Amino acid sequence: MRSIFAVMCLLLSSFSFAAPLKVVASFSILGNLVQEVGGDHVQVNTLVGPGEDAHVWQAKPADLKKLSGASLFFVNGLGYEGWLKRVEQAAAYKGKVITVTQGLKPLALDDDHGHSHGKVDPHAWHDPRAVLLMVDQISAALQAADASHAAAYQANAAAFKAKITQLDQRTAAAFAAIASSKKKVVTSHDALGYLGHRYAIEFFPLQGISTEAEPSAKEMARLIREMRKSQIKAVFAENISNPKLIDQIARETGAKVGPPIYSDALAKQAPANSWLGLFEYNTQAILRALQ
C-alpha cells in the first residue's frame, strides 16, 4: 500500500505549474487594466509608476531590464509615450507591442493648445467607453500569448467590463442632473478632455496636453477673466502637477481649490490606486464641487 506522501507526490506531478506570463505596461493606469484582465496568470511590471509623470519620465537601467525580459509590452499609443521607441531600442526589446487604443477614434486637439503629443488627445482612459475597448485589446493579446489560460482572461475581462459599465451609467446619471451652465471646471493641465466629452463638462486647463510647458501671463489673465465671467468655482490641481498656479488662480478669483485629481497616474494608496478607484474618486470630487 502506497504511503500518503507517495500518493500526494504522484498527484502533484500530474499538474504543470507554469510561471506567470511576464508583461510590461508603459504607465500605472494601464498596468492596472492589464492586471485586472490577467489576474494571477500574469506578472505585470510598470515603467512609469504611481504618482509619476509620463511626460517627463526618464528610463533607468532597471526599467530596461524589466522590458527586455517581457513577452508583451502594453502601451497607450496616440503619442502619449514620446520616449517609446528610445526605450524599446535601449532595452533591445524583441517581444510584441500591444497598443491598447488601436481602433479608438481619438479626440482632436485645438490648434492653440501647447502640447507634445501631436494632433490628438491621448488621455482616452478618462472615458469608460474607451476603457472597454482597451480591456478587449488586452484580453485578446493575453489569450494569443497564453492560450492555456484563455478562459480565465475572458472571464476576468467580462467581470471587469461589467464593473466599468455600471460605474459609467451611475456617473452619467449624476452629471446629467447638473445644469450645463454649471458644468465648468478649471484644471492644471489638459488631461480630462475625454471625461468632458463623455459627460458634457467644460474644462479650462492652465497648461496644454503636456505638463512640460507652463501658461503665459496672457493665458493666465484670459482664464481669470473667463472664470469671473462664467462664475467658475470648481478648481482642481492634479497629482502630477505643481499646484502653485492653481493656488494663484484661486487667490485671484475667490474660487475654492478641490482635492487633487488623478489624471495621468494612479495614487500609491487607496482610493485612487486602481482605475475603478481613480475614476470614481475623480468624478465624485468634481460632482461635489459643481453642486
Short mmCIF file of N, CA and C in Angstrom, two decimals, residues 76-252:
data_model
loop_
_atom_site.label_atom_id
_atom_site.label_comp_id
_atom_site.label_asym_id
_atom_site.label_seq_id
_atom_site.Cartn_x
_atom_site.Cartn_y
_atom_site.Cartn_z
N ASN A 76 -0.11 52.81 -24.44
CA ASN A 76 -1.31 53.58 -24.75
C ASN A 76 -1.36 53.97 -26.22
N GLY A 77 -0.22 54.47 -26.73
CA GLY A 77 -0.21 54.97 -28.09
C GLY A 77 -0.76 56.39 -28.17
N LEU A 78 -1.12 56.82 -29.37
CA LEU A 78 -1.63 58.17 -29.64
C LEU A 78 -0.61 59.24 -29.27
N GLY A 79 0.67 58.87 -29.29
CA GLY A 79 1.72 59.83 -28.99
C GLY A 79 1.96 60.08 -27.51
N TYR A 80 1.29 59.32 -26.64
CA TYR A 80 1.42 59.58 -25.21
C TYR A 80 2.83 59.30 -24.70
N GLU A 81 3.39 58.17 -25.11
CA GLU A 81 4.73 57.78 -24.67
C GLU A 81 5.75 58.29 -25.69
N GLY A 82 6.15 59.54 -25.56
CA GLY A 82 7.08 60.12 -26.52
C GLY A 82 8.44 59.45 -26.52
N TRP A 83 8.74 58.71 -25.46
CA TRP A 83 10.03 58.04 -25.29
C TRP A 83 9.99 56.58 -25.74
N LEU A 84 8.89 56.16 -26.31
CA LEU A 84 8.65 54.73 -26.55
C LEU A 84 9.74 54.05 -27.38
N LYS A 85 10.02 54.57 -28.54
CA LYS A 85 11.00 53.94 -29.42
C LYS A 85 12.39 53.91 -28.81
N ARG A 86 12.76 54.99 -28.14
CA ARG A 86 14.08 55.04 -27.50
C ARG A 86 14.23 53.93 -26.46
N VAL A 87 13.18 53.74 -25.67
CA VAL A 87 13.23 52.74 -24.61
C VAL A 87 13.25 51.33 -25.20
N GLU A 88 12.45 51.08 -26.22
CA GLU A 88 12.45 49.77 -26.87
C GLU A 88 13.84 49.44 -27.41
N GLN A 89 14.46 50.40 -28.05
CA GLN A 89 15.80 50.18 -28.61
C GLN A 89 16.84 49.98 -27.53
N ALA A 90 16.78 50.79 -26.47
CA ALA A 90 17.76 50.68 -25.39
C ALA A 90 17.65 49.34 -24.67
N ALA A 91 16.42 48.81 -24.58
CA ALA A 91 16.20 47.53 -23.90
C ALA A 91 16.40 46.34 -24.84
N ALA A 92 16.62 46.62 -26.13
CA ALA A 92 16.70 45.55 -27.14
C ALA A 92 15.48 44.64 -27.05
N TYR A 93 14.32 45.27 -26.94
CA TYR A 93 13.07 44.51 -26.75
C TYR A 93 12.69 43.76 -28.02
N LYS A 94 12.42 42.47 -27.87
CA LYS A 94 12.09 41.61 -29.02
C LYS A 94 10.66 41.08 -28.97
N GLY A 95 9.93 41.40 -27.91
CA GLY A 95 8.58 40.89 -27.77
C GLY A 95 7.57 41.68 -28.58
N LYS A 96 6.31 41.46 -28.30
CA LYS A 96 5.23 42.10 -29.04
C LYS A 96 4.77 43.37 -28.32
N VAL A 97 4.52 44.42 -29.09
CA VAL A 97 3.99 45.68 -28.54
C VAL A 97 2.49 45.73 -28.82
N ILE A 98 1.70 45.92 -27.75
CA ILE A 98 0.24 45.97 -27.87
C ILE A 98 -0.21 47.40 -27.61
N THR A 99 -0.76 48.04 -28.62
CA THR A 99 -1.29 49.41 -28.46
C THR A 99 -2.77 49.30 -28.12
N VAL A 100 -3.12 49.62 -26.88
CA VAL A 100 -4.47 49.34 -26.39
C VAL A 100 -5.53 50.29 -26.96
N THR A 101 -5.11 51.40 -27.55
CA THR A 101 -6.08 52.33 -28.16
C THR A 101 -6.32 52.01 -29.64
N GLN A 102 -5.77 50.91 -30.12
CA GLN A 102 -5.98 50.52 -31.51
C GLN A 102 -7.47 50.42 -31.80
N GLY A 103 -7.94 51.11 -32.84
CA GLY A 103 -9.35 51.09 -33.19
C GLY A 103 -10.17 52.19 -32.56
N LEU A 104 -9.57 52.95 -31.64
CA LEU A 104 -10.27 54.05 -30.99
C LEU A 104 -10.24 55.29 -31.88
N LYS A 105 -11.34 56.02 -31.94
CA LYS A 105 -11.36 57.31 -32.64
C LYS A 105 -11.01 58.38 -31.62
N PRO A 106 -9.78 58.91 -31.66
CA PRO A 106 -9.34 59.85 -30.62
C PRO A 106 -9.95 61.23 -30.79
N LEU A 107 -9.97 61.99 -29.72
CA LEU A 107 -10.39 63.38 -29.78
C LEU A 107 -9.28 64.21 -30.41
N ALA A 108 -9.67 65.15 -31.24
CA ALA A 108 -8.70 66.06 -31.83
C ALA A 108 -8.38 67.17 -30.84
N LEU A 109 -7.19 67.74 -30.97
CA LEU A 109 -6.77 68.85 -30.14
C LEU A 109 -6.98 70.16 -30.86
N ASP A 110 -7.30 71.20 -30.08
CA ASP A 110 -7.38 72.53 -30.66
C ASP A 110 -5.99 72.98 -31.10
N ASP A 111 -5.92 73.76 -32.16
CA ASP A 111 -4.63 74.20 -32.70
C ASP A 111 -3.86 75.09 -31.74
N ASP A 112 -4.58 75.78 -30.81
CA ASP A 112 -3.89 76.72 -29.93
C ASP A 112 -3.41 76.09 -28.63
N HIS A 113 -3.55 74.77 -28.49
CA HIS A 113 -3.05 74.10 -27.29
C HIS A 113 -1.55 73.86 -27.41
N GLY A 114 -0.84 74.16 -26.33
CA GLY A 114 0.57 73.78 -26.30
C GLY A 114 0.68 72.33 -25.89
N HIS A 115 1.27 71.48 -26.73
CA HIS A 115 1.34 70.06 -26.41
C HIS A 115 2.48 69.41 -27.15
N SER A 116 2.78 68.19 -26.76
CA SER A 116 3.88 67.47 -27.41
C SER A 116 3.43 66.10 -27.90
N HIS A 117 2.13 65.90 -28.02
CA HIS A 117 1.62 64.58 -28.40
C HIS A 117 1.10 64.52 -29.84
N GLY A 118 1.23 65.60 -30.61
CA GLY A 118 0.67 65.60 -31.94
C GLY A 118 -0.70 66.25 -31.95
N LYS A 119 -1.56 65.80 -32.86
CA LYS A 119 -2.84 66.47 -33.06
C LYS A 119 -4.02 65.75 -32.41
N VAL A 120 -3.75 64.71 -31.64
CA VAL A 120 -4.84 64.01 -30.96
C VAL A 120 -4.57 63.96 -29.46
N ASP A 121 -5.64 63.84 -28.70
CA ASP A 121 -5.55 63.75 -27.25
C ASP A 121 -5.35 62.28 -26.87
N PRO A 122 -4.28 61.95 -26.17
CA PRO A 122 -4.02 60.54 -25.85
C PRO A 122 -4.68 60.04 -24.57
N HIS A 123 -5.31 60.91 -23.78
CA HIS A 123 -5.77 60.55 -22.43
C HIS A 123 -7.13 59.84 -22.44
N ALA A 124 -7.24 58.82 -23.28
CA ALA A 124 -8.53 58.17 -23.51
C ALA A 124 -9.06 57.41 -22.30
N TRP A 125 -8.21 57.08 -21.33
CA TRP A 125 -8.65 56.29 -20.18
C TRP A 125 -9.62 57.03 -19.28
N HIS A 126 -9.88 58.32 -19.55
CA HIS A 126 -10.87 59.05 -18.76
C HIS A 126 -12.29 58.91 -19.31
N ASP A 127 -12.46 58.14 -20.38
CA ASP A 127 -13.79 57.79 -20.89
C ASP A 127 -13.98 56.29 -20.72
N PRO A 128 -14.93 55.87 -19.89
CA PRO A 128 -15.12 54.43 -19.66
C PRO A 128 -15.37 53.64 -20.95
N ARG A 129 -15.98 54.27 -21.92
CA ARG A 129 -16.25 53.56 -23.18
C ARG A 129 -14.93 53.21 -23.88
N ALA A 130 -13.95 54.09 -23.78
CA ALA A 130 -12.64 53.80 -24.35
C ALA A 130 -11.94 52.71 -23.55
N VAL A 131 -12.15 52.70 -22.25
CA VAL A 131 -11.52 51.68 -21.41
C VAL A 131 -12.07 50.30 -21.75
N LEU A 132 -13.34 50.21 -22.09
CA LEU A 132 -13.91 48.93 -22.51
C LEU A 132 -13.17 48.39 -23.73
N LEU A 133 -12.87 49.27 -24.68
CA LEU A 133 -12.11 48.86 -25.86
C LEU A 133 -10.71 48.41 -25.47
N MET A 134 -10.07 49.15 -24.55
CA MET A 134 -8.73 48.78 -24.09
C MET A 134 -8.73 47.39 -23.46
N VAL A 135 -9.74 47.11 -22.66
CA VAL A 135 -9.84 45.81 -22.00
C VAL A 135 -9.94 44.70 -23.03
N ASP A 136 -10.71 44.93 -24.09
CA ASP A 136 -10.81 43.92 -25.16
C ASP A 136 -9.46 43.69 -25.83
N GLN A 137 -8.72 44.77 -26.06
CA GLN A 137 -7.39 44.64 -26.68
C GLN A 137 -6.45 43.85 -25.77
N ILE A 138 -6.49 44.15 -24.48
CA ILE A 138 -5.64 43.46 -23.51
C ILE A 138 -6.00 41.98 -23.45
N SER A 139 -7.29 41.68 -23.37
CA SER A 139 -7.74 40.30 -23.28
C SER A 139 -7.32 39.50 -24.51
N ALA A 140 -7.50 40.08 -25.68
CA ALA A 140 -7.14 39.38 -26.92
C ALA A 140 -5.64 39.10 -26.98
N ALA A 141 -4.83 40.07 -26.54
CA ALA A 141 -3.37 39.89 -26.57
C ALA A 141 -2.93 38.80 -25.60
N LEU A 142 -3.51 38.78 -24.41
CA LEU A 142 -3.14 37.77 -23.42
C LEU A 142 -3.57 36.37 -23.87
N GLN A 143 -4.75 36.28 -24.47
CA GLN A 143 -5.21 34.98 -24.96
C GLN A 143 -4.31 34.45 -26.06
N ALA A 144 -3.87 35.35 -26.95
CA ALA A 144 -3.00 34.93 -28.05
C ALA A 144 -1.63 34.47 -27.53
N ALA A 145 -1.15 35.14 -26.48
CA ALA A 145 0.18 34.81 -25.95
C ALA A 145 0.16 33.62 -25.00
N ASP A 146 -1.01 33.35 -24.40
CA ASP A 146 -1.11 32.32 -23.36
C ASP A 146 -2.46 31.61 -23.50
N ALA A 147 -2.60 30.83 -24.54
CA ALA A 147 -3.88 30.20 -24.86
C ALA A 147 -4.38 29.26 -23.77
N SER A 148 -3.47 28.71 -22.96
CA SER A 148 -3.89 27.76 -21.92
C SER A 148 -4.74 28.42 -20.85
N HIS A 149 -4.66 29.75 -20.73
CA HIS A 149 -5.47 30.46 -19.74
C HIS A 149 -6.48 31.40 -20.40
N ALA A 150 -6.83 31.12 -21.65
CA ALA A 150 -7.74 31.99 -22.40
C ALA A 150 -9.07 32.16 -21.69
N ALA A 151 -9.62 31.07 -21.15
CA ALA A 151 -10.93 31.14 -20.48
C ALA A 151 -10.87 32.08 -19.27
N ALA A 152 -9.77 32.04 -18.54
CA ALA A 152 -9.63 32.91 -17.37
C ALA A 152 -9.56 34.37 -17.79
N TYR A 153 -8.82 34.65 -18.86
CA TYR A 153 -8.70 36.03 -19.34
C TYR A 153 -10.06 36.55 -19.82
N GLN A 154 -10.80 35.70 -20.50
CA GLN A 154 -12.13 36.09 -20.97
C GLN A 154 -13.06 36.39 -19.80
N ALA A 155 -13.02 35.53 -18.79
CA ALA A 155 -13.89 35.72 -17.63
C ALA A 155 -13.51 36.99 -16.85
N ASN A 156 -12.21 37.20 -16.67
CA ASN A 156 -11.76 38.40 -15.95
C ASN A 156 -12.16 39.67 -16.70
N ALA A 157 -12.00 39.64 -18.02
CA ALA A 157 -12.36 40.81 -18.83
C ALA A 157 -13.85 41.09 -18.75
N ALA A 158 -14.67 40.05 -18.82
CA ALA A 158 -16.12 40.24 -18.76
C ALA A 158 -16.55 40.82 -17.41
N ALA A 159 -15.97 40.31 -16.33
CA ALA A 159 -16.32 40.81 -15.00
C ALA A 159 -15.88 42.27 -14.83
N PHE A 160 -14.70 42.59 -15.33
CA PHE A 160 -14.18 43.96 -15.23
C PHE A 160 -15.02 44.92 -16.06
N LYS A 161 -15.40 44.50 -17.26
CA LYS A 161 -16.21 45.35 -18.13
C LYS A 161 -17.59 45.62 -17.52
N ALA A 162 -18.12 44.65 -16.82
CA ALA A 162 -19.42 44.86 -16.16
C ALA A 162 -19.31 45.95 -15.09
N LYS A 163 -18.21 45.95 -14.33
CA LYS A 163 -18.00 46.98 -13.31
C LYS A 163 -17.81 48.36 -13.96
N ILE A 164 -17.08 48.41 -15.05
CA ILE A 164 -16.85 49.67 -15.76
C ILE A 164 -18.17 50.24 -16.27
N THR A 165 -18.99 49.38 -16.87
CA THR A 165 -20.27 49.82 -17.43
C THR A 165 -21.20 50.34 -16.34
N GLN A 166 -21.27 49.63 -15.22
CA GLN A 166 -22.11 50.08 -14.11
C GLN A 166 -21.67 51.44 -13.58
N LEU A 167 -20.35 51.61 -13.43
CA LEU A 167 -19.81 52.88 -12.94
C LEU A 167 -20.10 54.01 -13.93
N ASP A 168 -19.97 53.74 -15.20
CA ASP A 168 -20.25 54.74 -16.23
C ASP A 168 -21.72 55.16 -16.19
N GLN A 169 -22.60 54.20 -16.04
CA GLN A 169 -24.04 54.52 -16.01
C GLN A 169 -24.40 55.38 -14.80
N ARG A 170 -23.85 55.06 -13.64
CA ARG A 170 -24.11 55.86 -12.44
C ARG A 170 -23.57 57.28 -12.60
N THR A 171 -22.38 57.37 -13.17
CA THR A 171 -21.74 58.67 -13.33
C THR A 171 -22.49 59.53 -14.34
N ALA A 172 -22.93 58.93 -15.43
CA ALA A 172 -23.67 59.67 -16.45
C ALA A 172 -24.96 60.24 -15.87
N ALA A 173 -25.64 59.44 -15.07
CA ALA A 173 -26.89 59.92 -14.46
C ALA A 173 -26.63 61.08 -13.50
N ALA A 174 -25.54 61.01 -12.74
CA ALA A 174 -25.22 62.07 -11.78
C ALA A 174 -24.88 63.39 -12.49
N PHE A 175 -24.09 63.32 -13.55
CA PHE A 175 -23.74 64.56 -14.27
C PHE A 175 -24.92 65.10 -15.07
N ALA A 176 -25.79 64.23 -15.54
CA ALA A 176 -26.96 64.68 -16.29
C ALA A 176 -27.90 65.52 -15.42
N ALA A 177 -27.84 65.32 -14.11
CA ALA A 177 -28.71 66.06 -13.20
C ALA A 177 -28.22 67.47 -12.92
N ILE A 178 -27.04 67.83 -13.42
CA ILE A 178 -26.46 69.16 -13.19
C ILE A 178 -26.66 70.02 -14.44
N ALA A 179 -27.08 71.27 -14.26
CA ALA A 179 -27.31 72.18 -15.38
C ALA A 179 -26.02 72.39 -16.18
N SER A 180 -26.16 72.47 -17.49
CA SER A 180 -25.00 72.64 -18.37
C SER A 180 -24.19 73.88 -18.02
N SER A 181 -24.88 74.96 -17.63
CA SER A 181 -24.20 76.21 -17.32
C SER A 181 -23.27 76.10 -16.11
N LYS A 182 -23.49 75.09 -15.28
CA LYS A 182 -22.67 74.90 -14.07
C LYS A 182 -21.52 73.91 -14.27
N LYS A 183 -21.55 73.19 -15.38
CA LYS A 183 -20.54 72.13 -15.58
C LYS A 183 -19.28 72.71 -16.23
N LYS A 184 -18.60 73.57 -15.46
CA LYS A 184 -17.36 74.21 -15.91
C LYS A 184 -16.31 74.06 -14.82
N VAL A 185 -15.13 73.55 -15.20
CA VAL A 185 -14.10 73.20 -14.23
C VAL A 185 -12.74 73.67 -14.73
N VAL A 186 -11.92 74.24 -13.83
CA VAL A 186 -10.54 74.61 -14.14
C VAL A 186 -9.62 73.52 -13.61
N THR A 187 -8.69 73.06 -14.45
CA THR A 187 -7.70 72.06 -14.04
C THR A 187 -6.30 72.55 -14.39
N SER A 188 -5.30 71.91 -13.80
CA SER A 188 -3.93 72.37 -14.00
C SER A 188 -3.36 72.01 -15.37
N HIS A 189 -3.78 70.87 -15.96
CA HIS A 189 -3.36 70.63 -17.35
C HIS A 189 -4.44 69.87 -18.10
N ASP A 190 -4.34 69.89 -19.41
CA ASP A 190 -5.44 69.46 -20.27
C ASP A 190 -5.46 67.95 -20.46
N ALA A 191 -5.87 67.24 -19.41
CA ALA A 191 -5.86 65.78 -19.46
C ALA A 191 -7.25 65.17 -19.39
N LEU A 192 -8.28 65.98 -19.20
CA LEU A 192 -9.61 65.43 -18.92
C LEU A 192 -10.59 65.68 -20.07
N GLY A 193 -10.07 65.83 -21.28
CA GLY A 193 -10.94 66.07 -22.41
C GLY A 193 -11.93 64.95 -22.66
N TYR A 194 -11.51 63.70 -22.48
CA TYR A 194 -12.42 62.57 -22.70
C TYR A 194 -13.51 62.51 -21.63
N LEU A 195 -13.16 62.87 -20.42
CA LEU A 195 -14.16 62.93 -19.36
C LEU A 195 -15.19 64.01 -19.68
N GLY A 196 -14.71 65.17 -20.14
CA GLY A 196 -15.61 66.25 -20.52
C GLY A 196 -16.50 65.86 -21.69
N HIS A 197 -15.92 65.18 -22.67
CA HIS A 197 -16.69 64.75 -23.84
C HIS A 197 -17.77 63.75 -23.46
N ARG A 198 -17.46 62.85 -22.54
CA ARG A 198 -18.42 61.81 -22.14
C ARG A 198 -19.58 62.40 -21.35
N TYR A 199 -19.31 63.34 -20.45
CA TYR A 199 -20.36 63.82 -19.53
C TYR A 199 -20.70 65.29 -19.71
N ALA A 200 -20.31 65.87 -20.85
CA ALA A 200 -20.65 67.25 -21.19
C ALA A 200 -20.16 68.25 -20.12
N ILE A 201 -18.88 68.10 -19.73
CA ILE A 201 -18.25 69.02 -18.79
C ILE A 201 -17.27 69.88 -19.59
N GLU A 202 -17.25 71.18 -19.31
CA GLU A 202 -16.31 72.08 -19.99
C GLU A 202 -15.11 72.31 -19.09
N PHE A 203 -13.94 71.86 -19.53
CA PHE A 203 -12.72 72.02 -18.74
C PHE A 203 -11.89 73.18 -19.29
N PHE A 204 -11.32 73.96 -18.34
CA PHE A 204 -10.45 75.08 -18.68
C PHE A 204 -9.07 74.77 -18.10
N PRO A 205 -8.15 74.27 -18.91
CA PRO A 205 -6.83 73.90 -18.39
C PRO A 205 -5.86 75.07 -18.36
N LEU A 206 -5.01 75.09 -17.33
CA LEU A 206 -3.94 76.08 -17.26
C LEU A 206 -2.84 75.75 -18.25
N GLN A 207 -2.50 74.46 -18.36
CA GLN A 207 -1.46 74.01 -19.26
C GLN A 207 -2.07 73.24 -20.40
N GLY A 208 -1.26 72.97 -21.43
CA GLY A 208 -1.73 72.17 -22.54
C GLY A 208 -1.73 70.70 -22.18
N ILE A 209 -1.69 69.86 -23.19
CA ILE A 209 -1.73 68.42 -23.00
C ILE A 209 -0.52 67.92 -22.22
N SER A 210 0.63 68.51 -22.45
CA SER A 210 1.85 68.12 -21.74
C SER A 210 2.04 68.99 -20.51
N THR A 211 2.61 68.40 -19.46
CA THR A 211 2.92 69.16 -18.24
C THR A 211 4.25 69.89 -18.34
N GLU A 212 4.93 69.77 -19.47
CA GLU A 212 6.26 70.36 -19.61
C GLU A 212 6.22 71.88 -19.78
N ALA A 213 5.13 72.41 -20.34
CA ALA A 213 5.05 73.85 -20.62
C ALA A 213 4.11 74.54 -19.65
N GLU A 214 4.47 75.73 -19.20
CA GLU A 214 3.62 76.50 -18.30
C GLU A 214 2.90 77.60 -19.08
N PRO A 215 1.71 78.02 -18.60
CA PRO A 215 0.96 79.06 -19.32
C PRO A 215 1.65 80.41 -19.21
N SER A 216 1.43 81.24 -20.22
CA SER A 216 1.98 82.59 -20.20
C SER A 216 1.11 83.49 -19.33
N ALA A 217 1.62 84.67 -19.02
CA ALA A 217 0.84 85.63 -18.23
C ALA A 217 -0.45 86.01 -18.97
N LYS A 218 -0.37 86.08 -20.30
CA LYS A 218 -1.55 86.42 -21.10
C LYS A 218 -2.61 85.33 -20.99
N GLU A 219 -2.17 84.07 -21.04
CA GLU A 219 -3.12 82.95 -20.92
C GLU A 219 -3.75 82.90 -19.53
N MET A 220 -2.94 83.18 -18.52
CA MET A 220 -3.46 83.21 -17.14
C MET A 220 -4.53 84.30 -17.00
N ALA A 221 -4.24 85.48 -17.54
CA ALA A 221 -5.19 86.60 -17.44
C ALA A 221 -6.50 86.27 -18.17
N ARG A 222 -6.37 85.63 -19.32
CA ARG A 222 -7.57 85.25 -20.08
C ARG A 222 -8.42 84.25 -19.31
N LEU A 223 -7.78 83.29 -18.65
CA LEU A 223 -8.52 82.30 -17.87
C LEU A 223 -9.21 82.95 -16.67
N ILE A 224 -8.53 83.86 -16.01
CA ILE A 224 -9.12 84.55 -14.86
C ILE A 224 -10.35 85.35 -15.28
N ARG A 225 -10.27 86.01 -16.42
CA ARG A 225 -11.44 86.75 -16.93
C ARG A 225 -12.60 85.81 -17.21
N GLU A 226 -12.29 84.66 -17.82
CA GLU A 226 -13.35 83.69 -18.13
C GLU A 226 -13.98 83.14 -16.87
N MET A 227 -13.17 82.88 -15.84
CA MET A 227 -13.69 82.37 -14.58
C MET A 227 -14.64 83.36 -13.93
N ARG A 228 -14.24 84.63 -13.93
CA ARG A 228 -15.10 85.65 -13.32
C ARG A 228 -16.39 85.84 -14.11
N LYS A 229 -16.26 85.81 -15.44
CA LYS A 229 -17.44 85.98 -16.29
C LYS A 229 -18.43 84.83 -16.13
N SER A 230 -17.89 83.61 -16.11
CA SER A 230 -18.75 82.42 -16.04
C SER A 230 -19.01 81.94 -14.62
N GLN A 231 -18.43 82.65 -13.64
CA GLN A 231 -18.60 82.29 -12.22
C GLN A 231 -18.18 80.83 -11.95
N ILE A 232 -17.00 80.49 -12.47
CA ILE A 232 -16.48 79.13 -12.28
C ILE A 232 -15.88 79.01 -10.88
N LYS A 233 -16.36 78.05 -10.13
CA LYS A 233 -15.90 77.86 -8.74
C LYS A 233 -15.18 76.54 -8.52
N ALA A 234 -15.21 75.66 -9.52
CA ALA A 234 -14.57 74.34 -9.38
C ALA A 234 -13.16 74.40 -9.95
N VAL A 235 -12.16 74.30 -9.08
CA VAL A 235 -10.75 74.42 -9.48
C VAL A 235 -9.97 73.25 -8.90
N PHE A 236 -9.22 72.53 -9.75
CA PHE A 236 -8.51 71.34 -9.30
C PHE A 236 -7.07 71.32 -9.81
N ALA A 237 -6.15 70.96 -8.94
CA ALA A 237 -4.80 70.60 -9.35
C ALA A 237 -4.78 69.09 -9.55
N GLU A 238 -3.70 68.57 -10.12
CA GLU A 238 -3.59 67.13 -10.36
C GLU A 238 -2.42 66.54 -9.61
N ASN A 239 -2.45 65.24 -9.42
CA ASN A 239 -1.42 64.60 -8.60
C ASN A 239 -0.04 64.65 -9.21
N ILE A 240 0.07 64.94 -10.51
CA ILE A 240 1.39 65.00 -11.14
C ILE A 240 1.80 66.44 -11.44
N SER A 241 1.00 67.43 -11.00
CA SER A 241 1.26 68.81 -11.35
C SER A 241 1.66 69.65 -10.15
N ASN A 242 2.34 70.75 -10.42
CA ASN A 242 2.68 71.72 -9.39
C ASN A 242 1.43 72.55 -9.08
N PRO A 243 0.97 72.56 -7.83
CA PRO A 243 -0.29 73.25 -7.52
C PRO A 243 -0.18 74.77 -7.40
N LYS A 244 1.01 75.35 -7.56
CA LYS A 244 1.19 76.78 -7.34
C LYS A 244 0.31 77.63 -8.26
N LEU A 245 0.22 77.25 -9.54
CA LEU A 245 -0.58 78.03 -10.47
C LEU A 245 -2.06 77.98 -10.12
N ILE A 246 -2.53 76.81 -9.71
CA ILE A 246 -3.92 76.68 -9.29
C ILE A 246 -4.19 77.54 -8.06
N ASP A 247 -3.26 77.53 -7.11
CA ASP A 247 -3.43 78.35 -5.91
C ASP A 247 -3.49 79.84 -6.26
N GLN A 248 -2.68 80.27 -7.23
CA GLN A 248 -2.69 81.66 -7.66
C GLN A 248 -4.04 82.03 -8.27
N ILE A 249 -4.55 81.13 -9.13
CA ILE A 249 -5.87 81.35 -9.74
C ILE A 249 -6.95 81.48 -8.67
N ALA A 250 -6.89 80.61 -7.67
CA ALA A 250 -7.89 80.62 -6.61
C ALA A 250 -7.83 81.93 -5.83
N ARG A 251 -6.62 82.42 -5.54
CA ARG A 251 -6.50 83.68 -4.79
C ARG A 251 -7.09 84.85 -5.57
N GLU A 252 -6.90 84.86 -6.87
CA GLU A 252 -7.34 86.00 -7.68
C GLU A 252 -8.82 85.96 -8.05
#
